[in-house]
């Protein structure tokens, strides 16, 4: 099973960065590939079970559901319900930790998914670079 991954350092205190990340509806504020996000009726953006509808910069739409929100561990896990990707299953986690030497934040983001083997190289690149690394760079201000 593929496990695309990206990590990086984001300037700033981990609790400040976590406040920006933990809002399940907040991706457009820092991710350059997300044009808009809306939480579907039934849950708030910080409740497990919330479903967000993301409109991508290219016009595509992805629906994702929040599966776990771990404030003490500064992470959340979500899955894709619908989207343009040729996948059968997708579960992703973003996690933050303090960099105690500098006062900055270490961010890591990954997924495990199922897809046809022929699609994996393209999907690995899309998820690791186009989604995760781009989002971390956006959090870092670049």
mmCIF file of N, CA and C in Angstrom:
data_model
loop_
_atom_site.group_PDB
_atom_site.id
_atom_site.type_symbol
_atom_site.label_atom_id
_atom_site.label_comp_id
_atom_site.label_asym_id
_atom_site.label_seq_id
_atom_site.Cartn_x
_atom_site.Cartn_y
_atom_site.Cartn_z
ATOM 1 N N UNK A 1 0.849 -1.168 0.000
ATOM 2 C CA UNK A 1 0.000 0.000 0.000
ATOM 3 C C UNK A 1 0.900 1.238 0.000
ATOM 4 N N UNK A 2 0.710 2.160 -0.945
ATOM 5 C CA UNK A 2 1.522 3.366 -1.001
ATOM 6 C C UNK A 2 1.300 4.245 0.230
ATOM 7 N N UNK A 3 2.346 5.011 0.592
ATOM 8 C CA UNK A 3 2.246 5.933 1.722
ATOM 9 C C UNK A 3 2.985 7.228 1.386
ATOM 10 N N UNK A 4 2.442 8.045 0.482
ATOM 11 C CA UNK A 4 3.062 9.331 0.185
ATOM 12 C C UNK A 4 3.158 10.176 1.452
ATOM 13 N N UNK A 5 4.237 10.942 1.560
ATOM 14 C CA UNK A 5 4.558 11.654 2.793
ATOM 15 C C UNK A 5 5.282 12.950 2.456
ATOM 16 N N UNK A 6 5.051 13.974 3.260
ATOM 17 C CA UNK A 6 5.830 15.210 3.188
ATOM 18 C C UNK A 6 5.950 15.765 4.594
ATOM 19 N N UNK A 7 7.038 16.479 4.830
ATOM 20 C CA UNK A 7 7.228 17.130 6.119
ATOM 21 C C UNK A 7 7.976 18.431 5.904
ATOM 22 N N UNK A 8 7.909 19.290 6.902
ATOM 23 C CA UNK A 8 8.616 20.559 6.808
ATOM 24 C C UNK A 8 8.549 21.321 8.111
ATOM 25 N N UNK A 9 9.294 22.408 8.140
ATOM 26 C CA UNK A 9 9.332 23.285 9.299
ATOM 27 C C UNK A 9 8.515 24.532 8.975
ATOM 28 N N UNK A 10 7.615 24.875 9.884
ATOM 29 C CA UNK A 10 6.798 26.077 9.750
ATOM 30 C C UNK A 10 7.211 27.031 10.863
ATOM 31 N N UNK A 11 7.589 28.262 10.505
ATOM 32 C CA UNK A 11 7.950 29.220 11.543
ATOM 33 C C UNK A 11 6.772 29.479 12.472
ATOM 34 N N UNK A 12 7.065 29.533 13.758
ATOM 35 C CA UNK A 12 6.025 29.858 14.727
ATOM 36 C C UNK A 12 5.790 28.760 15.735
ATOM 37 N N UNK A 13 5.214 29.167 16.837
ATOM 38 C CA UNK A 13 4.880 28.277 17.941
ATOM 39 C C UNK A 13 3.872 27.220 17.507
ATOM 40 N N UNK A 14 4.065 25.998 17.963
ATOM 41 C CA UNK A 14 3.215 24.876 17.548
ATOM 42 C C UNK A 14 1.742 25.115 17.872
ATOM 43 N N UNK A 15 1.446 25.755 18.999
ATOM 44 C CA UNK A 15 0.041 25.990 19.334
ATOM 45 C C UNK A 15 -0.596 27.008 18.391
ATOM 46 N N UNK A 16 0.167 28.006 17.966
ATOM 47 C CA UNK A 16 -0.350 28.980 17.000
ATOM 48 C C UNK A 16 -0.593 28.317 15.645
ATOM 49 N N UNK A 17 0.350 27.502 15.203
ATOM 50 C CA UNK A 17 0.189 26.813 13.920
ATOM 51 C C UNK A 17 -0.977 25.829 14.008
ATOM 52 N N UNK A 18 -1.102 25.126 15.131
ATOM 53 C CA UNK A 18 -2.200 24.179 15.300
ATOM 54 C C UNK A 18 -3.553 24.883 15.202
ATOM 55 N N UNK A 19 -3.685 26.082 15.752
ATOM 56 C CA UNK A 19 -4.950 26.815 15.650
ATOM 57 C C UNK A 19 -5.331 27.039 14.184
ATOM 58 N N UNK A 20 -4.351 27.242 13.320
ATOM 59 C CA UNK A 20 -4.627 27.436 11.894
ATOM 60 C C UNK A 20 -4.994 26.115 11.214
ATOM 61 N N UNK A 21 -4.342 25.045 11.598
ATOM 62 C CA UNK A 21 -4.508 23.750 10.929
ATOM 63 C C UNK A 21 -5.757 23.015 11.389
ATOM 64 N N UNK A 22 -6.094 23.099 12.661
ATOM 65 C CA UNK A 22 -7.145 22.242 13.225
ATOM 66 C C UNK A 22 -8.534 22.541 12.700
ATOM 67 N N UNK A 23 -8.754 23.723 12.138
ATOM 68 C CA UNK A 23 -10.047 24.060 11.539
ATOM 69 C C UNK A 23 -10.192 23.260 10.245
ATOM 70 N N UNK A 24 -11.045 22.265 10.267
ATOM 71 C CA UNK A 24 -11.215 21.368 9.118
ATOM 72 C C UNK A 24 -11.731 22.109 7.886
ATOM 73 N N UNK A 25 -12.235 23.312 8.082
ATOM 74 C CA UNK A 25 -12.723 24.129 6.978
ATOM 75 C C UNK A 25 -11.704 25.198 6.571
ATOM 76 N N UNK A 26 -10.504 25.173 7.142
ATOM 77 C CA UNK A 26 -9.553 26.261 6.971
ATOM 78 C C UNK A 26 -8.500 26.105 5.891
ATOM 79 N N UNK A 27 -8.513 25.031 5.116
ATOM 80 C CA UNK A 27 -7.465 24.820 4.108
ATOM 81 C C UNK A 27 -7.283 25.985 3.138
ATOM 82 N N UNK A 28 -8.335 26.639 2.651
ATOM 83 C CA UNK A 28 -8.123 27.724 1.690
ATOM 84 C C UNK A 28 -7.270 28.873 2.246
ATOM 85 N N UNK A 29 -7.195 28.998 3.551
ATOM 86 C CA UNK A 29 -6.415 30.086 4.156
ATOM 87 C C UNK A 29 -4.913 29.908 3.958
ATOM 88 N N UNK A 30 -4.461 28.661 3.702
ATOM 89 C CA UNK A 30 -3.023 28.458 3.545
ATOM 90 C C UNK A 30 -2.629 27.536 2.392
ATOM 91 N N UNK A 31 -3.548 26.781 1.843
ATOM 92 C CA UNK A 31 -3.184 25.833 0.780
ATOM 93 C C UNK A 31 -3.458 26.439 -0.597
ATOM 94 N N UNK A 32 -2.422 26.600 -1.420
ATOM 95 C CA UNK A 32 -2.607 27.243 -2.724
ATOM 96 C C UNK A 32 -3.458 26.439 -3.712
ATOM 97 N N UNK A 33 -3.634 25.150 -3.478
ATOM 98 C CA UNK A 33 -4.408 24.320 -4.389
ATOM 99 C C UNK A 33 -5.887 24.259 -4.072
ATOM 100 N N UNK A 34 -6.308 24.934 -2.994
ATOM 101 C CA UNK A 34 -7.701 24.886 -2.563
ATOM 102 C C UNK A 34 -8.330 26.260 -2.751
ATOM 103 N N UNK A 35 -9.322 26.347 -3.618
ATOM 104 C CA UNK A 35 -9.984 27.626 -3.884
ATOM 105 C C UNK A 35 -11.009 27.959 -2.800
ATOM 106 N N UNK A 36 -11.747 26.930 -2.337
ATOM 107 C CA UNK A 36 -12.759 27.174 -1.311
ATOM 108 C C UNK A 36 -13.087 25.874 -0.584
ATOM 109 N N UNK A 37 -13.719 26.048 0.572
ATOM 110 C CA UNK A 37 -14.126 24.912 1.388
ATOM 111 C C UNK A 37 -15.431 25.267 2.075
ATOM 112 N N UNK A 38 -16.310 24.282 2.169
ATOM 113 C CA UNK A 38 -17.531 24.492 2.941
ATOM 114 C C UNK A 38 -17.850 23.206 3.694
ATOM 115 N N UNK A 39 -18.302 23.380 4.924
ATOM 116 C CA UNK A 39 -18.706 22.244 5.746
ATOM 117 C C UNK A 39 -20.171 21.947 5.448
ATOM 118 N N UNK A 40 -20.460 20.697 5.134
ATOM 119 C CA UNK A 40 -21.841 20.302 4.867
ATOM 120 C C UNK A 40 -22.642 20.326 6.171
ATOM 121 N N UNK A 41 -23.942 20.594 6.086
ATOM 122 C CA UNK A 41 -24.773 20.657 7.293
ATOM 123 C C UNK A 41 -24.681 19.368 8.120
ATOM 124 N N UNK A 42 -24.766 19.549 9.432
ATOM 125 C CA UNK A 42 -24.796 18.403 10.335
ATOM 126 C C UNK A 42 -23.704 18.409 11.385
ATOM 127 N N UNK A 43 -22.561 19.027 11.099
ATOM 128 C CA UNK A 43 -21.458 19.091 12.051
ATOM 129 C C UNK A 43 -20.734 20.418 11.897
ATOM 130 N N UNK A 44 -20.002 20.800 12.937
ATOM 131 C CA UNK A 44 -19.126 21.970 12.816
ATOM 132 C C UNK A 44 -17.778 21.507 12.282
ATOM 133 N N UNK A 45 -16.934 22.450 11.923
ATOM 134 C CA UNK A 45 -15.633 22.141 11.328
ATOM 135 C C UNK A 45 -14.667 21.495 12.315
ATOM 136 N N UNK A 46 -15.019 21.442 13.577
ATOM 137 C CA UNK A 46 -14.133 20.824 14.569
ATOM 138 C C UNK A 46 -14.774 19.607 15.231
ATOM 139 N N UNK A 47 -15.771 19.019 14.583
ATOM 140 C CA UNK A 47 -16.422 17.819 15.098
ATOM 141 C C UNK A 47 -16.125 16.619 14.219
ATOM 142 N N UNK A 48 -15.757 15.510 14.865
ATOM 143 C CA UNK A 48 -15.578 14.269 14.124
ATOM 144 C C UNK A 48 -16.877 13.960 13.394
ATOM 145 N N UNK A 49 -16.755 13.574 12.145
ATOM 146 C CA UNK A 49 -17.909 13.311 11.298
ATOM 147 C C UNK A 49 -18.186 14.441 10.317
ATOM 148 N N UNK A 50 -17.585 15.623 10.553
ATOM 149 C CA UNK A 50 -17.782 16.744 9.639
ATOM 150 C C UNK A 50 -17.329 16.363 8.234
ATOM 151 N N UNK A 51 -18.064 16.827 7.234
ATOM 152 C CA UNK A 51 -17.714 16.604 5.839
ATOM 153 C C UNK A 51 -17.455 17.968 5.213
ATOM 154 N N UNK A 52 -16.260 18.100 4.603
ATOM 155 C CA UNK A 52 -15.950 19.343 3.900
ATOM 156 C C UNK A 52 -15.967 19.086 2.400
ATOM 157 N N UNK A 53 -16.479 20.079 1.692
ATOM 158 C CA UNK A 53 -16.476 20.037 0.233
ATOM 159 C C UNK A 53 -15.435 21.056 -0.214
ATOM 160 N N UNK A 54 -14.350 20.550 -0.783
ATOM 161 C CA UNK A 54 -13.265 21.401 -1.252
ATOM 162 C C UNK A 54 -13.407 21.618 -2.748
ATOM 163 N N UNK A 55 -13.301 22.868 -3.156
ATOM 164 C CA UNK A 55 -13.198 23.171 -4.577
ATOM 165 C C UNK A 55 -11.727 23.461 -4.831
ATOM 166 N N UNK A 56 -11.145 22.677 -5.729
ATOM 167 C CA UNK A 56 -9.726 22.810 -6.028
ATOM 168 C C UNK A 56 -9.492 23.995 -6.961
ATOM 169 N N UNK A 57 -8.254 24.449 -7.017
ATOM 170 C CA UNK A 57 -7.900 25.578 -7.869
ATOM 171 C C UNK A 57 -8.236 25.303 -9.335
ATOM 172 N N UNK A 58 -8.196 24.018 -9.735
ATOM 173 C CA UNK A 58 -8.503 23.669 -11.133
ATOM 174 C C UNK A 58 -9.995 23.418 -11.361
ATOM 175 N N UNK A 59 -10.816 23.638 -10.327
ATOM 176 C CA UNK A 59 -12.261 23.458 -10.451
ATOM 177 C C UNK A 59 -12.778 22.118 -9.985
ATOM 178 N N UNK A 60 -11.891 21.151 -9.754
ATOM 179 C CA UNK A 60 -12.315 19.849 -9.249
ATOM 180 C C UNK A 60 -12.913 19.967 -7.855
ATOM 181 N N UNK A 61 -13.681 18.968 -7.465
ATOM 182 C CA UNK A 61 -14.318 18.958 -6.147
ATOM 183 C C UNK A 61 -13.945 17.673 -5.427
ATOM 184 N N UNK A 62 -13.604 17.806 -4.143
ATOM 185 C CA UNK A 62 -13.276 16.673 -3.284
ATOM 186 C C UNK A 62 -14.109 16.795 -2.016
ATOM 187 N N UNK A 63 -14.726 15.700 -1.610
ATOM 188 C CA UNK A 63 -15.448 15.653 -0.332
ATOM 189 C C UNK A 63 -14.652 14.774 0.620
ATOM 190 N N UNK A 64 -14.368 15.336 1.805
ATOM 191 C CA UNK A 64 -13.568 14.630 2.806
ATOM 192 C C UNK A 64 -14.299 14.647 4.142
ATOM 193 N N UNK A 65 -14.096 13.576 4.924
ATOM 194 C CA UNK A 65 -14.751 13.476 6.221
ATOM 195 C C UNK A 65 -13.703 13.384 7.330
ATOM 196 N N UNK A 66 -13.907 14.175 8.388
ATOM 197 C CA UNK A 66 -13.023 14.166 9.551
ATOM 198 C C UNK A 66 -13.289 12.902 10.371
ATOM 199 N N UNK A 67 -12.262 12.072 10.524
ATOM 200 C CA UNK A 67 -12.403 10.800 11.243
ATOM 201 C C UNK A 67 -11.916 10.884 12.678
ATOM 202 N N UNK A 68 -10.892 11.712 12.923
ATOM 203 C CA UNK A 68 -10.306 11.811 14.261
ATOM 204 C C UNK A 68 -9.695 13.193 14.419
ATOM 205 N N UNK A 69 -9.972 13.850 15.531
ATOM 206 C CA UNK A 69 -9.370 15.135 15.867
ATOM 207 C C UNK A 69 -8.714 14.969 17.228
ATOM 208 N N UNK A 70 -7.393 15.081 17.272
ATOM 209 C CA UNK A 70 -6.613 14.833 18.478
ATOM 210 C C UNK A 70 -5.885 16.119 18.884
ATOM 211 N N UNK A 71 -6.544 16.933 19.719
ATOM 212 C CA UNK A 71 -5.922 18.187 20.143
ATOM 213 C C UNK A 71 -4.642 17.973 20.943
ATOM 214 N N UNK A 72 -4.618 17.065 21.923
ATOM 215 C CA UNK A 72 -3.353 16.873 22.658
ATOM 216 C C UNK A 72 -2.209 16.415 21.741
ATOM 217 N N UNK A 73 -2.516 15.592 20.742
ATOM 218 C CA UNK A 73 -1.500 15.112 19.816
ATOM 219 C C UNK A 73 -1.315 16.011 18.606
ATOM 220 N N UNK A 74 -2.103 17.086 18.541
ATOM 221 C CA UNK A 74 -2.042 18.059 17.438
ATOM 222 C C UNK A 74 -2.072 17.366 16.070
ATOM 223 N N UNK A 75 -3.116 16.565 15.871
ATOM 224 C CA UNK A 75 -3.267 15.872 14.585
ATOM 225 C C UNK A 75 -4.741 15.682 14.275
ATOM 226 N N UNK A 76 -5.012 15.472 12.999
ATOM 227 C CA UNK A 76 -6.323 14.990 12.612
ATOM 228 C C UNK A 76 -6.182 14.045 11.434
ATOM 229 N N UNK A 77 -7.166 13.164 11.330
ATOM 230 C CA UNK A 77 -7.201 12.148 10.275
ATOM 231 C C UNK A 77 -8.530 12.282 9.550
ATOM 232 N N UNK A 78 -8.467 12.137 8.243
ATOM 233 C CA UNK A 78 -9.663 12.274 7.418
ATOM 234 C C UNK A 78 -9.586 11.290 6.255
ATOM 235 N N UNK A 79 -10.730 11.071 5.601
ATOM 236 C CA UNK A 79 -10.742 10.248 4.399
ATOM 237 C C UNK A 79 -11.416 11.002 3.267
ATOM 238 N N UNK A 80 -11.206 10.513 2.057
ATOM 239 C CA UNK A 80 -11.882 11.083 0.892
ATOM 240 C C UNK A 80 -13.132 10.253 0.633
ATOM 241 N N UNK A 81 -14.262 10.945 0.542
ATOM 242 C CA UNK A 81 -15.525 10.296 0.213
ATOM 243 C C UNK A 81 -15.757 10.286 -1.292
ATOM 244 N N UNK A 82 -15.469 11.413 -1.950
ATOM 245 C CA UNK A 82 -15.651 11.567 -3.398
ATOM 246 C C UNK A 82 -14.565 12.504 -3.914
ATOM 247 N N UNK A 83 -14.123 12.266 -5.127
ATOM 248 C CA UNK A 83 -13.148 13.169 -5.713
ATOM 249 C C UNK A 83 -12.682 12.699 -7.075
ATOM 250 N N UNK A 84 -11.791 13.464 -7.674
ATOM 251 C CA UNK A 84 -11.344 13.164 -9.032
ATOM 252 C C UNK A 84 -10.237 12.114 -9.119
ATOM 253 N N UNK A 85 -9.781 11.611 -7.996
ATOM 254 C CA UNK A 85 -8.646 10.692 -7.988
ATOM 255 C C UNK A 85 -9.092 9.243 -8.183
ATOM 256 N N UNK A 86 -8.348 8.453 -8.962
ATOM 257 C CA UNK A 86 -8.717 7.050 -9.196
ATOM 258 C C UNK A 86 -8.268 6.162 -8.021
ATOM 259 N N UNK A 87 -8.944 6.331 -6.885
ATOM 260 C CA UNK A 87 -8.608 5.592 -5.667
ATOM 261 C C UNK A 87 -9.833 4.837 -5.179
ATOM 262 N N UNK A 88 -9.572 3.785 -4.413
ATOM 263 C CA UNK A 88 -10.661 3.029 -3.795
ATOM 264 C C UNK A 88 -10.797 3.362 -2.322
ATOM 265 N N UNK A 89 -9.692 3.758 -1.703
ATOM 266 C CA UNK A 89 -9.672 4.081 -0.271
ATOM 267 C C UNK A 89 -8.556 5.073 -0.055
ATOM 268 N N UNK A 90 -8.776 6.041 0.844
ATOM 269 C CA UNK A 90 -7.776 7.067 1.113
ATOM 270 C C UNK A 90 -7.976 7.538 2.542
ATOM 271 N N UNK A 91 -6.960 7.392 3.373
ATOM 272 C CA UNK A 91 -6.993 7.900 4.745
ATOM 273 C C UNK A 91 -5.710 8.682 4.961
ATOM 274 N N UNK A 92 -5.868 9.931 5.416
ATOM 275 C CA UNK A 92 -4.729 10.835 5.541
ATOM 276 C C UNK A 92 -4.673 11.444 6.935
ATOM 277 N N UNK A 93 -3.451 11.749 7.380
ATOM 278 C CA UNK A 93 -3.228 12.385 8.681
ATOM 279 C C UNK A 93 -2.259 13.542 8.517
ATOM 280 N N UNK A 94 -2.538 14.630 9.211
ATOM 281 C CA UNK A 94 -1.606 15.738 9.367
ATOM 282 C C UNK A 94 -1.317 15.846 10.855
ATOM 283 N N UNK A 95 -0.018 15.989 11.188
ATOM 284 C CA UNK A 95 0.398 16.024 12.602
ATOM 285 C C UNK A 95 1.451 17.105 12.790
ATOM 286 N N UNK A 96 1.363 17.811 13.905
ATOM 287 C CA UNK A 96 2.302 18.877 14.240
ATOM 288 C C UNK A 96 3.031 18.538 15.527
ATOM 289 N N UNK A 97 4.284 18.986 15.628
ATOM 290 C CA UNK A 97 5.078 18.811 16.842
ATOM 291 C C UNK A 97 5.984 20.024 17.001
ATOM 292 N N UNK A 98 6.321 20.363 18.247
ATOM 293 C CA UNK A 98 7.212 21.499 18.449
ATOM 294 C C UNK A 98 8.651 21.144 18.086
ATOM 295 N N UNK A 99 9.362 22.116 17.526
ATOM 296 C CA UNK A 99 10.808 22.012 17.346
ATOM 297 C C UNK A 99 11.394 22.777 18.529
ATOM 298 N N UNK A 100 11.781 22.059 19.562
ATOM 299 C CA UNK A 100 12.143 22.708 20.822
ATOM 300 C C UNK A 100 13.408 23.557 20.708
ATOM 301 N N UNK A 101 14.298 23.246 19.797
ATOM 302 C CA UNK A 101 15.537 24.004 19.659
ATOM 303 C C UNK A 101 15.316 25.407 19.097
ATOM 304 N N UNK A 102 14.238 25.574 18.308
ATOM 305 C CA UNK A 102 14.039 26.859 17.629
ATOM 306 C C UNK A 102 12.713 27.530 17.951
ATOM 307 N N UNK A 103 11.774 26.802 18.527
ATOM 308 C CA UNK A 103 10.448 27.359 18.778
ATOM 309 C C UNK A 103 9.544 27.306 17.560
ATOM 310 N N UNK A 104 9.975 26.610 16.512
ATOM 311 C CA UNK A 104 9.171 26.471 15.307
ATOM 312 C C UNK A 104 8.313 25.212 15.399
ATOM 313 N N UNK A 105 7.649 24.866 14.296
ATOM 314 C CA UNK A 105 6.740 23.727 14.269
ATOM 315 C C UNK A 105 7.147 22.753 13.176
ATOM 316 N N UNK A 106 7.218 21.485 13.527
ATOM 317 C CA UNK A 106 7.439 20.405 12.560
ATOM 318 C C UNK A 106 6.067 19.907 12.129
ATOM 319 N N UNK A 107 5.842 19.877 10.816
ATOM 320 C CA UNK A 107 4.566 19.414 10.267
ATOM 321 C C UNK A 107 4.841 18.209 9.382
ATOM 322 N N UNK A 108 4.066 17.146 9.579
ATOM 323 C CA UNK A 108 4.135 15.999 8.684
ATOM 324 C C UNK A 108 2.727 15.644 8.254
ATOM 325 N N UNK A 109 2.631 15.190 7.004
ATOM 326 C CA UNK A 109 1.325 14.920 6.392
ATOM 327 C C UNK A 109 1.505 13.716 5.490
ATOM 328 N N UNK A 110 0.629 12.743 5.599
ATOM 329 C CA UNK A 110 0.756 11.525 4.799
ATOM 330 C C UNK A 110 -0.607 10.898 4.552
ATOM 331 N N UNK A 111 -0.597 9.929 3.655
ATOM 332 C CA UNK A 111 -1.802 9.153 3.385
ATOM 333 C C UNK A 111 -1.424 7.701 3.136
ATOM 334 N N UNK A 112 -2.376 6.850 3.321
ATOM 335 C CA UNK A 112 -2.339 5.476 2.828
ATOM 336 C C UNK A 112 -3.583 5.327 1.969
ATOM 337 N N UNK A 113 -3.416 4.768 0.779
ATOM 338 C CA UNK A 113 -4.545 4.661 -0.134
ATOM 339 C C UNK A 113 -4.433 3.381 -0.945
ATOM 340 N N UNK A 114 -5.541 3.023 -1.557
ATOM 341 C CA UNK A 114 -5.597 1.887 -2.480
ATOM 342 C C UNK A 114 -5.965 2.400 -3.860
ATOM 343 N N UNK A 115 -5.221 1.933 -4.867
ATOM 344 C CA UNK A 115 -5.483 2.289 -6.262
ATOM 345 C C UNK A 115 -4.844 1.235 -7.148
ATOM 346 N N UNK A 116 -5.119 1.291 -8.420
ATOM 347 C CA UNK A 116 -4.457 0.402 -9.369
ATOM 348 C C UNK A 116 -2.973 0.743 -9.414
ATOM 349 N N UNK A 117 -2.134 -0.274 -9.519
ATOM 350 C CA UNK A 117 -0.680 -0.081 -9.511
ATOM 351 C C UNK A 117 -0.220 0.898 -10.587
ATOM 352 N N UNK A 118 -0.857 0.885 -11.732
ATOM 353 C CA UNK A 118 -0.459 1.784 -12.826
ATOM 354 C C UNK A 118 -0.678 3.255 -12.469
ATOM 355 N N UNK A 119 -1.617 3.540 -11.557
ATOM 356 C CA UNK A 119 -1.914 4.918 -11.157
ATOM 357 C C UNK A 119 -1.050 5.407 -9.997
ATOM 358 N N UNK A 120 -0.383 4.501 -9.286
ATOM 359 C CA UNK A 120 0.332 4.867 -8.071
ATOM 360 C C UNK A 120 1.439 5.905 -8.264
ATOM 361 N N UNK A 121 2.308 5.809 -9.286
ATOM 362 C CA UNK A 121 3.360 6.828 -9.406
ATOM 363 C C UNK A 121 2.813 8.254 -9.526
ATOM 364 N N UNK A 122 1.786 8.437 -10.327
ATOM 365 C CA UNK A 122 1.188 9.767 -10.481
ATOM 366 C C UNK A 122 0.498 10.203 -9.196
ATOM 367 N N UNK A 123 -0.247 9.295 -8.570
ATOM 368 C CA UNK A 123 -0.934 9.635 -7.320
ATOM 369 C C UNK A 123 0.061 9.951 -6.206
ATOM 370 N N UNK A 124 1.143 9.162 -6.112
ATOM 371 C CA UNK A 124 2.154 9.433 -5.085
ATOM 372 C C UNK A 124 2.699 10.846 -5.219
ATOM 373 N N UNK A 125 3.009 11.252 -6.449
ATOM 374 C CA UNK A 125 3.534 12.593 -6.686
ATOM 375 C C UNK A 125 2.479 13.659 -6.378
ATOM 376 N N UNK A 126 1.256 13.430 -6.833
ATOM 377 C CA UNK A 126 0.172 14.389 -6.576
ATOM 378 C C UNK A 126 -0.031 14.586 -5.084
ATOM 379 N N UNK A 127 -0.127 13.493 -4.337
ATOM 380 C CA UNK A 127 -0.397 13.612 -2.907
ATOM 381 C C UNK A 127 0.808 14.176 -2.149
ATOM 382 N N UNK A 128 2.004 13.634 -2.367
ATOM 383 C CA UNK A 128 3.160 14.075 -1.584
ATOM 384 C C UNK A 128 3.576 15.499 -1.919
ATOM 385 N N UNK A 129 3.557 15.867 -3.207
ATOM 386 C CA UNK A 129 4.022 17.194 -3.597
ATOM 387 C C UNK A 129 2.883 18.197 -3.758
ATOM 388 N N UNK A 130 1.871 17.824 -4.542
ATOM 389 C CA UNK A 130 0.803 18.758 -4.855
ATOM 390 C C UNK A 130 -0.142 19.038 -3.705
ATOM 391 N N UNK A 131 -0.309 18.077 -2.803
ATOM 392 C CA UNK A 131 -1.203 18.279 -1.662
ATOM 393 C C UNK A 131 -0.396 18.580 -0.403
ATOM 394 N N UNK A 132 0.412 17.635 0.045
ATOM 395 C CA UNK A 132 1.049 17.769 1.354
ATOM 396 C C UNK A 132 2.168 18.812 1.373
ATOM 397 N N UNK A 133 3.159 18.686 0.501
ATOM 398 C CA UNK A 133 4.270 19.652 0.507
ATOM 399 C C UNK A 133 3.777 21.054 0.182
ATOM 400 N N UNK A 134 2.828 21.174 -0.744
ATOM 401 C CA UNK A 134 2.285 22.499 -1.075
ATOM 402 C C UNK A 134 1.556 23.111 0.116
ATOM 403 N N UNK A 135 0.823 22.294 0.845
ATOM 404 C CA UNK A 135 0.117 22.788 2.027
ATOM 405 C C UNK A 135 1.076 23.204 3.127
ATOM 406 N N UNK A 136 2.120 22.425 3.343
ATOM 407 C CA UNK A 136 3.107 22.772 4.369
ATOM 408 C C UNK A 136 3.835 24.060 3.984
ATOM 409 N N UNK A 137 4.186 24.188 2.698
ATOM 410 C CA UNK A 137 4.826 25.426 2.232
ATOM 411 C C UNK A 137 3.884 26.618 2.424
ATOM 412 N N UNK A 138 2.606 26.429 2.157
ATOM 413 C CA UNK A 138 1.639 27.491 2.374
ATOM 414 C C UNK A 138 1.556 27.901 3.829
ATOM 415 N N UNK A 139 1.595 26.930 4.737
ATOM 416 C CA UNK A 139 1.604 27.237 6.176
ATOM 417 C C UNK A 139 2.849 28.035 6.559
ATOM 418 N N UNK A 140 3.956 27.716 5.901
ATOM 419 C CA UNK A 140 5.232 28.375 6.202
ATOM 420 C C UNK A 140 5.296 29.778 5.586
ATOM 421 N N UNK A 141 4.305 30.103 4.759
ATOM 422 C CA UNK A 141 4.277 31.425 4.158
ATOM 423 C C UNK A 141 4.944 31.494 2.803
ATOM 424 N N UNK A 142 5.142 30.320 2.190
ATOM 425 C CA UNK A 142 5.834 30.351 0.896
ATOM 426 C C UNK A 142 5.275 29.476 -0.076
#
